[in-house]
Coordinates of C-alpha atoms in Angstrom, one line a residue:
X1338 CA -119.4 -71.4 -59.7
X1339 CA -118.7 -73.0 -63.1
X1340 CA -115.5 -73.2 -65.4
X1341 CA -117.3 -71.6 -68.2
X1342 CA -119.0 -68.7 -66.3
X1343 CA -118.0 -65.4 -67.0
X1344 CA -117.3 -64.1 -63.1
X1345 CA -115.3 -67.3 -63.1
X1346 CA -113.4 -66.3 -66.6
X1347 CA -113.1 -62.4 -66.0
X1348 CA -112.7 -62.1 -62.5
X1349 CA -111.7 -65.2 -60.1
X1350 CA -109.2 -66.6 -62.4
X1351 CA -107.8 -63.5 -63.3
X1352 CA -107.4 -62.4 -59.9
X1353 CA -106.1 -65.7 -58.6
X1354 CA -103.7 -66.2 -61.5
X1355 CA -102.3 -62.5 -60.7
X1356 CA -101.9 -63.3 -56.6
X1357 CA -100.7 -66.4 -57.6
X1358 CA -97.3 -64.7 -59.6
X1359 CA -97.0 -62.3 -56.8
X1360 CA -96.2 -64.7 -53.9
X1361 CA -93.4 -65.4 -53.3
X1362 CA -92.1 -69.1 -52.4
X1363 CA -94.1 -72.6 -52.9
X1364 CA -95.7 -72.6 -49.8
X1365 CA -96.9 -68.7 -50.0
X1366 CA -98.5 -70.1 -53.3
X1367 CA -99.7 -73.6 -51.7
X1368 CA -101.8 -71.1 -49.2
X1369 CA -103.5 -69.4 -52.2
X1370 CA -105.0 -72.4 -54.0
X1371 CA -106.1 -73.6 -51.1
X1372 CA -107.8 -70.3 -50.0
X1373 CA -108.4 -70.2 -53.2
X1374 CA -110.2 -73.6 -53.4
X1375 CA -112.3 -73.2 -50.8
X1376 CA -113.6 -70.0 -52.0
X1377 CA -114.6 -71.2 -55.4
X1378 CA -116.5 -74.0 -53.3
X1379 CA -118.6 -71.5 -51.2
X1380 CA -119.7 -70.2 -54.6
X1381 CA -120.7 -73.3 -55.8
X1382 CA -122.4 -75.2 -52.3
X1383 CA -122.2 -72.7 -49.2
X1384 CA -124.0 -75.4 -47.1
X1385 CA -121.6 -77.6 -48.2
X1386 CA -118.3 -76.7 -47.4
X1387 CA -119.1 -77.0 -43.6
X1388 CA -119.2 -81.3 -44.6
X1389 CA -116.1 -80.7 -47.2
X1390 CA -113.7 -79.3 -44.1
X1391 CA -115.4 -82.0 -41.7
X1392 CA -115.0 -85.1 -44.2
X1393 CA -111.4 -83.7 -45.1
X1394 CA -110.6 -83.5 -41.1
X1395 CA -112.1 -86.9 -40.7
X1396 CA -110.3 -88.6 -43.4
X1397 CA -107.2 -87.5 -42.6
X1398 CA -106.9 -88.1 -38.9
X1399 CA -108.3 -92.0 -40.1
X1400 CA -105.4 -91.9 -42.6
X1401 CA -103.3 -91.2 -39.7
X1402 CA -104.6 -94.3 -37.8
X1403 CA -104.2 -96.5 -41.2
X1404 CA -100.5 -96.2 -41.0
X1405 CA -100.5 -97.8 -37.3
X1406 CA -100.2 -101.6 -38.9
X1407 CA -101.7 -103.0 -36.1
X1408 CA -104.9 -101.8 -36.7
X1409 CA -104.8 -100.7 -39.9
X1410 CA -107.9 -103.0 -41.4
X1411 CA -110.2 -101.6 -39.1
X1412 CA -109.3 -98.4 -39.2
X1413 CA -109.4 -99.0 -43.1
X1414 CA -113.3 -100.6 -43.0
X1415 CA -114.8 -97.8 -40.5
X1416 CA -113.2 -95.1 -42.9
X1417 CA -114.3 -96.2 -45.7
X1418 CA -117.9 -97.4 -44.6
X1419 CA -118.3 -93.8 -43.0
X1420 CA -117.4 -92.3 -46.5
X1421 CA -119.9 -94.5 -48.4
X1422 CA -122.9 -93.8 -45.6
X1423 CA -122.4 -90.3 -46.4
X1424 CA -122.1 -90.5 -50.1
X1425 CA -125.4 -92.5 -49.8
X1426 CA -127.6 -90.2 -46.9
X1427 CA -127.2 -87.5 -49.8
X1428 CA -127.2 -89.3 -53.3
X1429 CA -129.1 -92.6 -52.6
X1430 CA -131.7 -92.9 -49.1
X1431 CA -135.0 -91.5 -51.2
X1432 CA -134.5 -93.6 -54.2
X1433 CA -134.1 -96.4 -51.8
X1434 CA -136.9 -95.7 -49.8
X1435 CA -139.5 -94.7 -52.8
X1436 CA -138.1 -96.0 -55.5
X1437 CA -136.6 -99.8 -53.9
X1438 CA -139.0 -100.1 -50.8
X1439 CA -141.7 -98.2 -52.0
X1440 CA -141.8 -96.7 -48.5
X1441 CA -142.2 -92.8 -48.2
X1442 CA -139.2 -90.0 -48.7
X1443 CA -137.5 -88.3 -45.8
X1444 CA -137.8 -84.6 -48.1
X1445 CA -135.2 -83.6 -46.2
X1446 CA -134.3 -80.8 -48.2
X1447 CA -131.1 -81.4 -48.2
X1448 CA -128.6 -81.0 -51.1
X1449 CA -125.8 -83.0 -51.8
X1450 CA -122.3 -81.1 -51.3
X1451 CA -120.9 -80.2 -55.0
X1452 CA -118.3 -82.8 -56.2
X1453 CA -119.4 -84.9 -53.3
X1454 CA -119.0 -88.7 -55.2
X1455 CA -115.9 -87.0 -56.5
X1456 CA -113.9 -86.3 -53.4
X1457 CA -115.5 -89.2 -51.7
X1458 CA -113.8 -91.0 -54.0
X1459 CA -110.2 -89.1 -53.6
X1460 CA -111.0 -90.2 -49.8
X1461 CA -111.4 -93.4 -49.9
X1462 CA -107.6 -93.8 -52.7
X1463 CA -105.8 -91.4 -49.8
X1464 CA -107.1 -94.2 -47.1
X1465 CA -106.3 -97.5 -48.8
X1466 CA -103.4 -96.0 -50.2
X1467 CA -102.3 -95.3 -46.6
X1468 CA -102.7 -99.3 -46.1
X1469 CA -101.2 -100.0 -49.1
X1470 CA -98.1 -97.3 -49.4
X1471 CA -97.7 -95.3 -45.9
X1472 CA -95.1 -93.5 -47.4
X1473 CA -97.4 -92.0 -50.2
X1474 CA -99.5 -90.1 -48.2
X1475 CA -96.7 -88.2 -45.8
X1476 CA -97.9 -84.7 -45.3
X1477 CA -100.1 -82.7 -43.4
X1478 CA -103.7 -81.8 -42.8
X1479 CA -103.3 -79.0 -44.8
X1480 CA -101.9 -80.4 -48.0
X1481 CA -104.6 -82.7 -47.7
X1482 CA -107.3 -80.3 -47.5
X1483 CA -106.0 -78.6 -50.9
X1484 CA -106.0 -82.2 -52.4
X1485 CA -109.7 -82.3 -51.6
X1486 CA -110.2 -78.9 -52.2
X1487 CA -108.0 -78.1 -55.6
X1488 CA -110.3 -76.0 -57.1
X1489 CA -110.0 -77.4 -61.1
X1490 CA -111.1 -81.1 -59.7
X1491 CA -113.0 -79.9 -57.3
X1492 CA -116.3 -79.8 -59.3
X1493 CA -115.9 -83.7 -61.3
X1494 CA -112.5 -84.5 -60.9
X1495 CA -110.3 -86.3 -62.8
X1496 CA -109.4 -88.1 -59.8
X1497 CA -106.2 -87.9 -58.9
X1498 CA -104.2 -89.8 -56.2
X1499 CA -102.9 -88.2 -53.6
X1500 CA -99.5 -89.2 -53.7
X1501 CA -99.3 -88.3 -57.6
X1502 CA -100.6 -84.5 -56.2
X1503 CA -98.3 -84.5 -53.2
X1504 CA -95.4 -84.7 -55.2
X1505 CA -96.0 -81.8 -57.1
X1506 CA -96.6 -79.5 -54.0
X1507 CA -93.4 -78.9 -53.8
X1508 CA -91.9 -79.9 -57.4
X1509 CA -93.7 -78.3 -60.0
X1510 CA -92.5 -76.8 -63.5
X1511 CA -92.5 -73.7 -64.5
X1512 CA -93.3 -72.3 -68.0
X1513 CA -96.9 -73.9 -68.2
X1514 CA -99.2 -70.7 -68.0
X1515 CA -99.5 -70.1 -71.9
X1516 CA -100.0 -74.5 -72.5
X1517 CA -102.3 -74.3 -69.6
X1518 CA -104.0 -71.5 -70.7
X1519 CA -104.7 -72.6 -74.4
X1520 CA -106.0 -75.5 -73.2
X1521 CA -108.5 -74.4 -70.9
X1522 CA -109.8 -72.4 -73.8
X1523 CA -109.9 -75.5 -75.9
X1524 CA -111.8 -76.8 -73.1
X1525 CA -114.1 -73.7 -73.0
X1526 CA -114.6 -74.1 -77.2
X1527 CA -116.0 -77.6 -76.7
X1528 CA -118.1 -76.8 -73.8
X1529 CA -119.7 -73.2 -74.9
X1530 CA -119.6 -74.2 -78.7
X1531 CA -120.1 -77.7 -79.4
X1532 CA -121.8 -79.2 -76.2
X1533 CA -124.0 -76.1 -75.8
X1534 CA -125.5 -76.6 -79.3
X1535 CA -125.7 -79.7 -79.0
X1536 CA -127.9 -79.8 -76.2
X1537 CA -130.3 -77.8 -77.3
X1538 CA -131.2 -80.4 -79.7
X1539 CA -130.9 -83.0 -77.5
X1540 CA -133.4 -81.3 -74.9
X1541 CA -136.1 -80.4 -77.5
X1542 CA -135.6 -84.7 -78.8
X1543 CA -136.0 -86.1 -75.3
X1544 CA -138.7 -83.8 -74.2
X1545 CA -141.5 -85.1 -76.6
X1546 CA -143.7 -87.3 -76.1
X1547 CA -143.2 -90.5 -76.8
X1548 CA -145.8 -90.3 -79.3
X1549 CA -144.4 -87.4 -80.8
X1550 CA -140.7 -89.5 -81.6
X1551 CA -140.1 -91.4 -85.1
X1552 CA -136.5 -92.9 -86.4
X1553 CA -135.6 -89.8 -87.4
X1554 CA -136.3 -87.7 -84.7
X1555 CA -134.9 -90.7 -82.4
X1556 CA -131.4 -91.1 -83.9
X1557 CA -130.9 -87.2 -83.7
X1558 CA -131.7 -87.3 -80.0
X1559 CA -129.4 -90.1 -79.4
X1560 CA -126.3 -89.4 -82.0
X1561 CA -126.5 -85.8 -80.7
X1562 CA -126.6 -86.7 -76.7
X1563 CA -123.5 -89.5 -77.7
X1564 CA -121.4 -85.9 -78.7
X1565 CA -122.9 -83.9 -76.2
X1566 CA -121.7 -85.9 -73.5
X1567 CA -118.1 -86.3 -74.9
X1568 CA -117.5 -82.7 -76.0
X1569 CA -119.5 -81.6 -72.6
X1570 CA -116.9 -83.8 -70.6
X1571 CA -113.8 -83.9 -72.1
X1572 CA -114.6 -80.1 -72.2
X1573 CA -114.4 -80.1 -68.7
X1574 CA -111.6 -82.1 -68.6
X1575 CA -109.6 -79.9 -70.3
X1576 CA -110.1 -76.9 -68.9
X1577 CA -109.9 -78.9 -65.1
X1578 CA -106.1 -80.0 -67.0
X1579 CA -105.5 -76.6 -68.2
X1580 CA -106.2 -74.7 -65.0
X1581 CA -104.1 -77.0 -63.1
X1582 CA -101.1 -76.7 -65.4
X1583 CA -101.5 -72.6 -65.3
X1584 CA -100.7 -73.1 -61.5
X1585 CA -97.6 -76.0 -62.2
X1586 CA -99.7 -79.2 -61.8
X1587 CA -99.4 -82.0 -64.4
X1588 CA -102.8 -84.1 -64.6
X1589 CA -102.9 -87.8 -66.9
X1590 CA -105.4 -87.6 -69.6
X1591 CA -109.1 -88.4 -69.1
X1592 CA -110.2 -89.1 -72.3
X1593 CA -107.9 -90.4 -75.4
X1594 CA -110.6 -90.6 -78.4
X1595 CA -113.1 -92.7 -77.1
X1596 CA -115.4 -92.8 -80.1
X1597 CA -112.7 -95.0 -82.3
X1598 CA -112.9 -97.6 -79.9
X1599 CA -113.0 -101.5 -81.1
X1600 CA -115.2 -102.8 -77.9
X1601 CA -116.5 -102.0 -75.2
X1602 CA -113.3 -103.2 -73.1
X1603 CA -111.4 -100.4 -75.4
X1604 CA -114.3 -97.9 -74.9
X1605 CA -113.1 -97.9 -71.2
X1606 CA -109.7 -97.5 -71.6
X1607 CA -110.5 -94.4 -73.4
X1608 CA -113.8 -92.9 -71.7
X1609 CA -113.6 -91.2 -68.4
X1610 CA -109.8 -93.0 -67.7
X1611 CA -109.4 -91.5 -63.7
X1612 CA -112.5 -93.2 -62.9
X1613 CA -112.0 -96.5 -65.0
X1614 CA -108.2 -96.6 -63.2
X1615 CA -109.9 -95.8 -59.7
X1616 CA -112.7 -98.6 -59.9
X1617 CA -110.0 -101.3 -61.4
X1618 CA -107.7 -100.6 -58.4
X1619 CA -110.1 -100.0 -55.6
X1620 CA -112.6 -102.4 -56.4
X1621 CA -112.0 -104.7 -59.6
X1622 CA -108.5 -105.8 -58.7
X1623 CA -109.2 -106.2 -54.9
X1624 CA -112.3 -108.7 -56.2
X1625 CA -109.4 -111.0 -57.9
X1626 CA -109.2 -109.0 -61.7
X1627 CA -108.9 -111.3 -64.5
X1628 CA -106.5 -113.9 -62.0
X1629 CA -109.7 -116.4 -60.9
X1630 CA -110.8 -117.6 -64.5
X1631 CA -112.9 -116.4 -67.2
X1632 CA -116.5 -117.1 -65.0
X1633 CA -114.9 -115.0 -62.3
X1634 CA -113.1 -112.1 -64.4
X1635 CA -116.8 -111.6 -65.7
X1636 CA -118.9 -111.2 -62.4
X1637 CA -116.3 -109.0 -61.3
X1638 CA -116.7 -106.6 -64.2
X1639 CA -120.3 -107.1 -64.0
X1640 CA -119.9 -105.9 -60.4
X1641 CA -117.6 -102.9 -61.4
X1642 CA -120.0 -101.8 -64.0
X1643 CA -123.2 -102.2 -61.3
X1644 CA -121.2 -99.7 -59.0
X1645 CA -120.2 -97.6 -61.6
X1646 CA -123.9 -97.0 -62.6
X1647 CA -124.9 -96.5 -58.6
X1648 CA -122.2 -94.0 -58.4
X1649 CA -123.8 -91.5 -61.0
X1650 CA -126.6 -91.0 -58.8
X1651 CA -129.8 -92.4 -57.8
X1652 CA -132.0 -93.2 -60.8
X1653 CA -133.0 -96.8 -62.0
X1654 CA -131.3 -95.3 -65.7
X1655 CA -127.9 -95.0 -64.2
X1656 CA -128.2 -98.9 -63.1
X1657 CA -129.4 -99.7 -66.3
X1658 CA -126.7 -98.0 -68.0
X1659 CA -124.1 -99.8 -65.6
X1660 CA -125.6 -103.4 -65.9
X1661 CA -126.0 -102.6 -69.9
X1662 CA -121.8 -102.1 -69.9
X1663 CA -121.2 -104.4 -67.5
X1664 CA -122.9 -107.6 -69.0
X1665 CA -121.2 -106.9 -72.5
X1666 CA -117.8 -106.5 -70.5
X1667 CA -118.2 -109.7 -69.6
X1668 CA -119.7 -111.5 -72.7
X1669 CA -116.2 -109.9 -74.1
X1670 CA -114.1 -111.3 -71.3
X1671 CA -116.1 -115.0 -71.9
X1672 CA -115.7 -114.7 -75.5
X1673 CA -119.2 -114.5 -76.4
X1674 CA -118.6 -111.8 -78.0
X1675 CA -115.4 -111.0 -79.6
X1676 CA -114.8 -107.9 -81.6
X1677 CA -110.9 -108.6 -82.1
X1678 CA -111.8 -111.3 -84.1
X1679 CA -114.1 -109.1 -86.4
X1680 CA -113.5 -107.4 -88.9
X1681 CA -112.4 -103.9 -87.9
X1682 CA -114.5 -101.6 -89.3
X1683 CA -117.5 -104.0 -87.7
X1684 CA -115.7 -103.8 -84.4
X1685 CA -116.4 -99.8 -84.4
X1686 CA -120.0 -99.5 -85.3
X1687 CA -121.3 -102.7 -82.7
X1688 CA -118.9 -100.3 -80.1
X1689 CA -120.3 -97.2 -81.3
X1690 CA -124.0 -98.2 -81.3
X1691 CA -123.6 -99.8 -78.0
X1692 CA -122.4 -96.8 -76.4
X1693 CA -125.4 -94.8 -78.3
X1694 CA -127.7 -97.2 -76.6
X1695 CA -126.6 -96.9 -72.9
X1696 CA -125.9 -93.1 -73.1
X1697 CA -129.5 -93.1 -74.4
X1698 CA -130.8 -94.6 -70.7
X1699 CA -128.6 -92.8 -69.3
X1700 CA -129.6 -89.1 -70.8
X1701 CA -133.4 -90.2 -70.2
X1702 CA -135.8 -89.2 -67.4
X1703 CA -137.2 -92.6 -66.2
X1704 CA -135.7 -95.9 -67.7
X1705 CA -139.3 -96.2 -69.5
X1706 CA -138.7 -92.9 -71.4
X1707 CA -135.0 -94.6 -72.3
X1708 CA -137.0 -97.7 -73.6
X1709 CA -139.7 -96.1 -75.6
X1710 CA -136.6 -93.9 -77.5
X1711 CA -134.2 -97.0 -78.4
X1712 CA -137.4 -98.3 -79.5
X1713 CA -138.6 -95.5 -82.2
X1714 CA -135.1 -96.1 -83.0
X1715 CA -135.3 -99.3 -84.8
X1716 CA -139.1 -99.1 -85.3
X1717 CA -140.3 -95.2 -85.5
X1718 CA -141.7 -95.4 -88.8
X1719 CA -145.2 -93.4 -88.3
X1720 CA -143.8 -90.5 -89.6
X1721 CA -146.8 -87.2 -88.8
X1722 CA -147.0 -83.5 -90.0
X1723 CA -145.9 -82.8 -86.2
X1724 CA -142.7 -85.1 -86.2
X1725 CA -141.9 -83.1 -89.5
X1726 CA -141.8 -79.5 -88.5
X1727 CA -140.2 -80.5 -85.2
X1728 CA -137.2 -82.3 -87.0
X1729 CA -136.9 -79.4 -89.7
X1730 CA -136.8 -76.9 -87.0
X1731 CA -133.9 -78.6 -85.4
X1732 CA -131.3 -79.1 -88.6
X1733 CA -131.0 -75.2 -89.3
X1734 CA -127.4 -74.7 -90.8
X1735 CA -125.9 -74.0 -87.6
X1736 CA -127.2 -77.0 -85.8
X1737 CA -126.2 -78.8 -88.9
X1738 CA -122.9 -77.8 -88.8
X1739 CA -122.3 -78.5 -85.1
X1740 CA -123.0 -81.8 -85.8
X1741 CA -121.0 -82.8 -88.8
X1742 CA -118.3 -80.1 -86.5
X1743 CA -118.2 -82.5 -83.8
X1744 CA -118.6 -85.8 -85.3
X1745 CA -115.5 -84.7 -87.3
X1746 CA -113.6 -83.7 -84.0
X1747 CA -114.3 -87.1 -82.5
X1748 CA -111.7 -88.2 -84.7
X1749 CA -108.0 -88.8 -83.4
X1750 CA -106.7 -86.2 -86.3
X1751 CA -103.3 -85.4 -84.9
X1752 CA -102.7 -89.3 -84.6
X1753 CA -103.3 -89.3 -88.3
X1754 CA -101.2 -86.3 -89.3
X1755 CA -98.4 -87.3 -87.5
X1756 CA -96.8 -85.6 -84.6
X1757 CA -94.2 -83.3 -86.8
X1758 CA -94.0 -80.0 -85.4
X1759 CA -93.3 -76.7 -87.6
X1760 CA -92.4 -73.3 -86.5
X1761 CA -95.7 -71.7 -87.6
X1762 CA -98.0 -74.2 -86.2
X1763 CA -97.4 -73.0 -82.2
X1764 CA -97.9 -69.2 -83.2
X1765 CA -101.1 -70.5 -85.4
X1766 CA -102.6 -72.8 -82.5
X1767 CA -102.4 -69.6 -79.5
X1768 CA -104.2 -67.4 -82.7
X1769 CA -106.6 -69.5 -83.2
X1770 CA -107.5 -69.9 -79.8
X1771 CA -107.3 -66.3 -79.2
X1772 CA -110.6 -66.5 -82.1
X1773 CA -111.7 -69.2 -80.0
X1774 CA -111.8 -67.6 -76.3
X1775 CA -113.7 -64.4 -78.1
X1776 CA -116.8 -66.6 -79.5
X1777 CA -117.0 -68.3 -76.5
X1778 CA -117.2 -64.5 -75.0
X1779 CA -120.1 -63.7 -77.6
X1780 CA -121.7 -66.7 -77.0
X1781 CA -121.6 -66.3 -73.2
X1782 CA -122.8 -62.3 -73.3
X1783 CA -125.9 -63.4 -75.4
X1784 CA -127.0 -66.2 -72.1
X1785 CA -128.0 -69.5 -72.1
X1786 CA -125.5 -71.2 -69.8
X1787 CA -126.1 -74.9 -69.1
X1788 CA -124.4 -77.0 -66.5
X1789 CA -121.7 -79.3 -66.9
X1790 CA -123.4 -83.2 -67.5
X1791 CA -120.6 -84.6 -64.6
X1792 CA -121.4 -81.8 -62.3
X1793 CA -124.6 -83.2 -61.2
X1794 CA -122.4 -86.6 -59.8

């Protein structure tokens, strides 16, 4: 089950929002999202949810043994070497075998659990926080299962730490339906109506030969794919932010406008921020950070960015993508390059194109198809009849307009404006999403649903 599917929207939430009013007392309502978690999961991966309750159960009985100091290191290795062997029997063990060893496939058949690199991930912060902060992670199985199991991170995240989520289990605030609501429909806006579009051009760029692409056709693909994946994404995250504050839970930002980034050291400050924070305190830190010198600060980011690429899945692409942002994190750490020291305006487009670049390996089938695109990029010129009709059936007026749409929403407007509030602008904002929700509901009826970019990792 997705966020933007309309059983989801017209009956589960619905339903669950309404039980969830009726019960009385925090732990009556604990008991529904759980129940509630886990049923959304059967929708999405029946098979799965078998591993989900086994991993949950095995996590936290090693959690348990964590907080024993005596043994607490090798309690912490085997728990979090069992989590990564599973994460990589499902995401990685053909393309190691075919694609690393050249040796044949399994073919199991077997898919990997939804949100699997997601709450493997949640696991592994619950287990060294345990090391780290006993305290933190107090509670039992149960609240741990509905950690793992919250239904709006469920799916891809943010990832949140358990001790954060603990806390509100029995402290939340009241009076965040409406907020929560409007933005989950925000959410829904940028999925249904901007990302939606968008990948329809996107699809038609990256599905032609490479014969077929010229600079014209090859920027399109890529400037479209560099929105898709933002208004795809930070659609999700704001409906995965929305739906937990319509049931009391507050969740950091994920995204704070990317695309106006300076560098790429800015870029990930700003893109995807619950999995930058997890990878520079589970892994970047632990390697010695920025505290071992400018040679070392940059291997370890070089490392960070390596994993980073592994962990969206199994494809030489995603490594590419990873060691692409990685080695200019650390020529920006060594000072080879140095965008503070440029002018600003030059700082933004070398960040912007850079990004373009790497999403453009990253949205492609093979690396090779990533290689030949960034190439009729800068040298497409042999323009043909076919080329022509192709690019002028892609800019109708609407496809037009969701482009110049969300290139303008990119933009940190409210920043700009100021944060001054007047009476009429609350009453405008639920209005105008009330307009919102009801495309969204046209758009839905007349089909085409495409599945979340992040809900593949």
């Amino acid at each position: 089950m997705s966020f933007d599917a309309l059983f989801f929207i017209s009956c589960f939430l619905p339903v669950t929002a309404a039980l969830y009013a009726l019960i009385p007392g925090i732990q009556g309502k604990n008991s529904l999202l759980l129940i509630a978690g886990l049923v959304f999961y059967c929708f999405g991966s029946l098979q799965g949810l078998l591993i989900l309750l086994l991993v949950s159960l095995g996590n936290y009985l090693m959690g348990l043994a964590i907080r024993r100091k005596p043994t607490a290191k090798v309690w912490l290795v085997l728990a979090v070497a069992a989590n990564l062997a599973l994460l990589g029997f499902y995401k990685y063990l053909d393309f190691l075998l075919g694609g690393v060893l050249g040796l044949p496939q399994l073919q199991l058949g077997l898919a990997a659990p939804m949100g699997i690199s997601f709450f493997t991930f949640k696991s592994i912060s619950y287990l060294v926080d345990a090391k780290r902060n006993p305290e933190e992670i107090a509670g039992g199985f149960l609240d741990f299962l509905l950690y793992i199991s919250f239904f709006p991170q469920i799916t891809a995240g943010p990832i949140v730490r358990f001790g954060d989520f603990r806390r509100q289990l029995t402290q939340r605030t009241g009076g965040t339906f409406a907020p929560g609501l409007r933005r989950f429909v925000v959410g829904l806006g940028k999925k249904i109506l901007l990302a939606g579009g968008l990948a329809k051009i996107v699809d038609a760029v990256f599905t032609l030969d490479a014969a077929g692409l010229d600079i014209r056709l090859a920027w399109l693909g890529a400037v479209g794919y560099l929105l898709q994946i933002y208004f795809d994404f930070s659609g999700y995250s704001d409906m995965a932010i929305g739906l937990g504050q319509m049931f009391g839970f507050q969740t950091a930002e994920n995204f704070r406008y990317p695309y106006i980034a300076a560098s790429i050291t800015d870029f990930w400050r700003r893109w995807h921020i619950s999995l930058s924070a997890w990878f520079r305190d589970y892994v970047y830190i632990p390697l010695g950070g920025s505290r071992r010198g400018k040679a070392r600060t940059a291997w370890n980011k070089l490392a960070v960015f390596l994993l980073c690429g592994l962990w969206h899945g199994a494809a030489w692409t995603f490594l590419l993508w990873g060691v692409w942002h990685g080695l200019l994190s650390a020529m920006e750490s060594l000072g080879w390059l140095n965008p503070k020291k440029w002018p600003k305006a030059l700082g933004h487009i070398y960040t912007l194109l850079a990004v373009c670049l790497g999403f453009v390996v990253f949205r492609a089938e093979s690396a090779a198809q990533g290689l030949a695109v960034i190439g009729a990029m800068f040298a497409g010129f042999s323009f043909t009849a076919s080329g022509t009709v192709v690019l002028y059936g892609l800019l109708t007026w609407e496809n037009l307009w969701i482009l110049l749409g969300s290139a303008a929403l990119c933009l940190p407007w409210r920043v700009w404006i100021g944060k001054r509030e007047w009476k009429w602008m609350e009453p405008a904002a639920y209005l105008l999403c009330t307009v919102l929700f009801a495309l969204c509901l046209v758009k839905l009826a007349a089909g085409g649903f495409a599945p979340f970019i992040y809900a593949q990792f």
